[in-house]
mmCIF file of C-alpha atoms in Angstrom:
data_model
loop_
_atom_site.group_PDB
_atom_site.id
_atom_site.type_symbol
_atom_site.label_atom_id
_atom_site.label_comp_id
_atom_site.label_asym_id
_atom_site.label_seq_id
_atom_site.Cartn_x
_atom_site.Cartn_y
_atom_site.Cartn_z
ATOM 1 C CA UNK A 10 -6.804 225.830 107.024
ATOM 2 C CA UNK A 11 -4.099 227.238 109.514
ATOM 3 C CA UNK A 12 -4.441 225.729 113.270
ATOM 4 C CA UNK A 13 -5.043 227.953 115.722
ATOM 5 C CA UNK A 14 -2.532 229.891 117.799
ATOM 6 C CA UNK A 15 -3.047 229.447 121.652
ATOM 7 C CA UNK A 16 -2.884 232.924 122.996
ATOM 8 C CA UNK A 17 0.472 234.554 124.158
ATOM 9 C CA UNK A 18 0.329 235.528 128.004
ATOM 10 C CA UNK A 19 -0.507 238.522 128.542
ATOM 11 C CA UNK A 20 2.908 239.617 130.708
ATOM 12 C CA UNK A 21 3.525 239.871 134.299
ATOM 13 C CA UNK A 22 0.829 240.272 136.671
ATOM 14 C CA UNK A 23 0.463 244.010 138.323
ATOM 15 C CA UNK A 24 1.757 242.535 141.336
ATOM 16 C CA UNK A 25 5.243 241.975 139.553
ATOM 17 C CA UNK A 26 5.385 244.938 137.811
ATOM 18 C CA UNK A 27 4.484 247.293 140.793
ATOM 19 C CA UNK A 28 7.527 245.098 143.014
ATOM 20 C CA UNK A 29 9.975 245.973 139.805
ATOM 21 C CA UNK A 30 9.144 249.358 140.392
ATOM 22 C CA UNK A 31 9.974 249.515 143.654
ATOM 23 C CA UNK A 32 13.202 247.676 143.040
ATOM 24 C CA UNK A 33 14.566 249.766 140.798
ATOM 25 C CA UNK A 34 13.821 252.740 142.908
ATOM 26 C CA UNK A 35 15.645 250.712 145.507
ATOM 27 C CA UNK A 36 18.823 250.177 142.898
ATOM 28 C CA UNK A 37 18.582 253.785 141.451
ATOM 29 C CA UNK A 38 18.644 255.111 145.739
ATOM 30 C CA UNK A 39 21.792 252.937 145.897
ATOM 31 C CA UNK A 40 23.140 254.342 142.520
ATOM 32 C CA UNK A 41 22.580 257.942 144.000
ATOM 33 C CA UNK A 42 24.306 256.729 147.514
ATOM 34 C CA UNK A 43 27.227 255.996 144.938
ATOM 35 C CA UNK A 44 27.329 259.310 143.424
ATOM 36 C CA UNK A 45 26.883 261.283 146.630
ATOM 37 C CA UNK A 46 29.431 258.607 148.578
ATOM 38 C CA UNK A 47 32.241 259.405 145.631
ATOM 39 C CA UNK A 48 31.636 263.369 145.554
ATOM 40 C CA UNK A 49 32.592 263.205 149.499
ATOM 41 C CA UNK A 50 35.624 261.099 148.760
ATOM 42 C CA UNK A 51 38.308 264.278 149.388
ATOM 43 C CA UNK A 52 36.168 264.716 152.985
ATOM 44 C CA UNK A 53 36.540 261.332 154.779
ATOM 45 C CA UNK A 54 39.010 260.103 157.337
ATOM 46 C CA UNK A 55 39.463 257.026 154.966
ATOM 47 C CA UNK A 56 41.702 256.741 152.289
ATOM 48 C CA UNK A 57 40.176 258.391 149.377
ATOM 49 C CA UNK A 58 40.845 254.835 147.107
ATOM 50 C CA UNK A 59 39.056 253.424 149.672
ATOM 51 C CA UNK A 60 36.064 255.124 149.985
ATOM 52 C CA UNK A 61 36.201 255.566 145.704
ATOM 53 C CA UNK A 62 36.192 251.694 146.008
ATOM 54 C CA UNK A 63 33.192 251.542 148.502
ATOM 55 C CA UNK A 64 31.369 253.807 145.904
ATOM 56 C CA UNK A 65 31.898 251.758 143.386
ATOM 57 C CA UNK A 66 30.672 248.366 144.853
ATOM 58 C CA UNK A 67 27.569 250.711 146.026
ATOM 59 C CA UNK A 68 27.165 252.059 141.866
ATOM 60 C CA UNK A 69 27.751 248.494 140.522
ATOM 61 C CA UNK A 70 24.858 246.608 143.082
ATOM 62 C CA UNK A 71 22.426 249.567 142.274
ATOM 63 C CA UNK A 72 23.121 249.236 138.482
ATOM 64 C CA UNK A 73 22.166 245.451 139.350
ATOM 65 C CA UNK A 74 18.851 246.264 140.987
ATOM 66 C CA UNK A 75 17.828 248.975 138.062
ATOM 67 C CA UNK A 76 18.325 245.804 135.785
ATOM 68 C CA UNK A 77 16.177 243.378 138.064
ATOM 69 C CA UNK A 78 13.538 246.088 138.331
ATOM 70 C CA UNK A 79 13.301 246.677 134.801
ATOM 71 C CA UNK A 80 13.401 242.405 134.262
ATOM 72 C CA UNK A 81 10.286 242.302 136.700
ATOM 73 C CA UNK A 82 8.780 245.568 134.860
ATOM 74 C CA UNK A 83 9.211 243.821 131.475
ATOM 75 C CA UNK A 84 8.398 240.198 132.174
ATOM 76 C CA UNK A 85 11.499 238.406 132.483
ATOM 77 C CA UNK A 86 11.040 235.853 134.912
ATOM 78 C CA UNK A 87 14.835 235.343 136.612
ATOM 79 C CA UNK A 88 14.388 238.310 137.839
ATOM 80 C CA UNK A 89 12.025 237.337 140.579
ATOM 81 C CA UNK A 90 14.790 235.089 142.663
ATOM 82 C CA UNK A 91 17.358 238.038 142.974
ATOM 83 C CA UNK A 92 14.409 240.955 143.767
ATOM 84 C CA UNK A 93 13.372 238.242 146.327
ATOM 85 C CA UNK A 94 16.942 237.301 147.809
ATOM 86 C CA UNK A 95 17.849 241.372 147.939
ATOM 87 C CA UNK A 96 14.565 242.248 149.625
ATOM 88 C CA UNK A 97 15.606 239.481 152.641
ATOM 89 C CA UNK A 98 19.307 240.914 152.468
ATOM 90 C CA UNK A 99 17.611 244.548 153.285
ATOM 91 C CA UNK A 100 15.738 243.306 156.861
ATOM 92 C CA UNK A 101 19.254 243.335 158.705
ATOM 93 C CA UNK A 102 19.244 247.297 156.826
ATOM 94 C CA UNK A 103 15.758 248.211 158.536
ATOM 95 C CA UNK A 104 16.296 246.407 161.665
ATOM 96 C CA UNK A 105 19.799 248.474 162.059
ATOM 97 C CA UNK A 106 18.197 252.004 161.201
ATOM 98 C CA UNK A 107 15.394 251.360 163.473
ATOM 99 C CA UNK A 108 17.017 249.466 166.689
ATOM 100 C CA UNK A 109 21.021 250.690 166.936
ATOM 101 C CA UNK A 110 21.058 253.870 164.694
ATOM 102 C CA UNK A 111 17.416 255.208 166.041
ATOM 103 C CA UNK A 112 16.434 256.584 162.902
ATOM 104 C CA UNK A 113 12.386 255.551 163.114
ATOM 105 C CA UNK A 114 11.210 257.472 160.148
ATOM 106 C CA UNK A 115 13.664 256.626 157.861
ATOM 107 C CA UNK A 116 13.837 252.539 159.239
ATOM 108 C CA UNK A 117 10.037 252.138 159.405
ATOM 109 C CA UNK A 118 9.460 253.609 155.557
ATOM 110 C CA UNK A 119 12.453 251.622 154.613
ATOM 111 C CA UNK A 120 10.988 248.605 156.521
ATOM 112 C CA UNK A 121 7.190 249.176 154.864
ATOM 113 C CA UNK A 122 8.715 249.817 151.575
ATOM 114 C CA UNK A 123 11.161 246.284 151.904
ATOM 115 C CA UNK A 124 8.441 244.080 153.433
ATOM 116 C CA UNK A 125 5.963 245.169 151.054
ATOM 117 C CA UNK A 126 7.855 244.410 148.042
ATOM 118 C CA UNK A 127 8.467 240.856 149.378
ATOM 119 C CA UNK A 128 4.803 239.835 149.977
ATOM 120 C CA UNK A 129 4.145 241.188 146.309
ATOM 121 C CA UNK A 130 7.074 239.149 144.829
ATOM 122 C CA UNK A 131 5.692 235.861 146.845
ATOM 123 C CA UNK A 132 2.253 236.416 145.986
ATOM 124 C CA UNK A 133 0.168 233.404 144.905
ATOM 125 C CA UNK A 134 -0.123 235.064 141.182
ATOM 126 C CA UNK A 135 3.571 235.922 141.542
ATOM 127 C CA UNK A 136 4.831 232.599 142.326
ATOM 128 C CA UNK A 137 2.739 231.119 139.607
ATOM 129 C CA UNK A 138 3.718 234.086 136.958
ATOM 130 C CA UNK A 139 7.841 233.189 137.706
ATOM 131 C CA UNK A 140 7.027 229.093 137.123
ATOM 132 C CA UNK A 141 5.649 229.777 133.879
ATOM 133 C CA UNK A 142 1.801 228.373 134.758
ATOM 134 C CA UNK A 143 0.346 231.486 132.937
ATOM 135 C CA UNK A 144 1.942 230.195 129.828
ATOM 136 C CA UNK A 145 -0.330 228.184 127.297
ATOM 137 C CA UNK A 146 1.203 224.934 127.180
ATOM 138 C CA UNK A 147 1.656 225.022 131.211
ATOM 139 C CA UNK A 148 1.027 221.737 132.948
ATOM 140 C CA UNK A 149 -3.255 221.978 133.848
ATOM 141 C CA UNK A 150 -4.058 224.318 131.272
#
């Protein structure tokens, strides 16, 4: 007689998936900042190693954030911290488009878009998903 096998979690809950989503639409916005940031190079005041250099920070972060996206979107659970950490890095981001560059649309979507992704990623269910307490041999179960 073979003992029974508990039953393999299910994967992350929607809450988690839907915040990888928007992360990696946040990383792949960054990746396209990159792109557009290096074809204006030739254009800028700056030296053009410089602003190729700025381009490339912006293409390597935003490669970063597609992979955290797709973590969350797949299950892996480390990938929770960083979406988490980049989310409170992107407040100073919103505050500046909407207070000393006056750019209300574009702030307050960016602001919705940032603040809703956090309270998804520190959800009840969320929190719980990233400590492993949907798992079978979690502590209560």
């Amino acid at each position: 007689m073979r003992p029974e096998q508990p039953p393999a979690p299910a994967g992350p809950p929607p809450q988690v998936r839907l915040a990888g989503v928007s992360v990696a639409l946040q990383g792949l916005a960054a990746v396209v900042f990159a792109v557009l940031l290096a074809l204006r190079a030739g254009s800028a005041d700056l030296p053009v190693d410089f602003v190729l250099g700025e381009s490339a920070y912006f293409a390597v972060i935003g490669l970063a954030l597609v992979a955290v996206g797709v973590g969350l979107v797949t299950g892996r659970r480390w990938a929770r911290t960083p979406a988490i950490v980049t989310q409170l890095l992107l407040l100073p981001v919103v505050y500046s488009l909407i207070g000393p560059s006056r750019q209300l649309v574009l702030g307050i979507g960016t602001g919705v878009l940032v603040v809703a992704t956090f309270l998804l990623l520190i959800s009840e269910r969320s929190r719980g998903w990233s400590m492993g307490l949907d798992l079978p041999d979690a502590p209560g179960r």
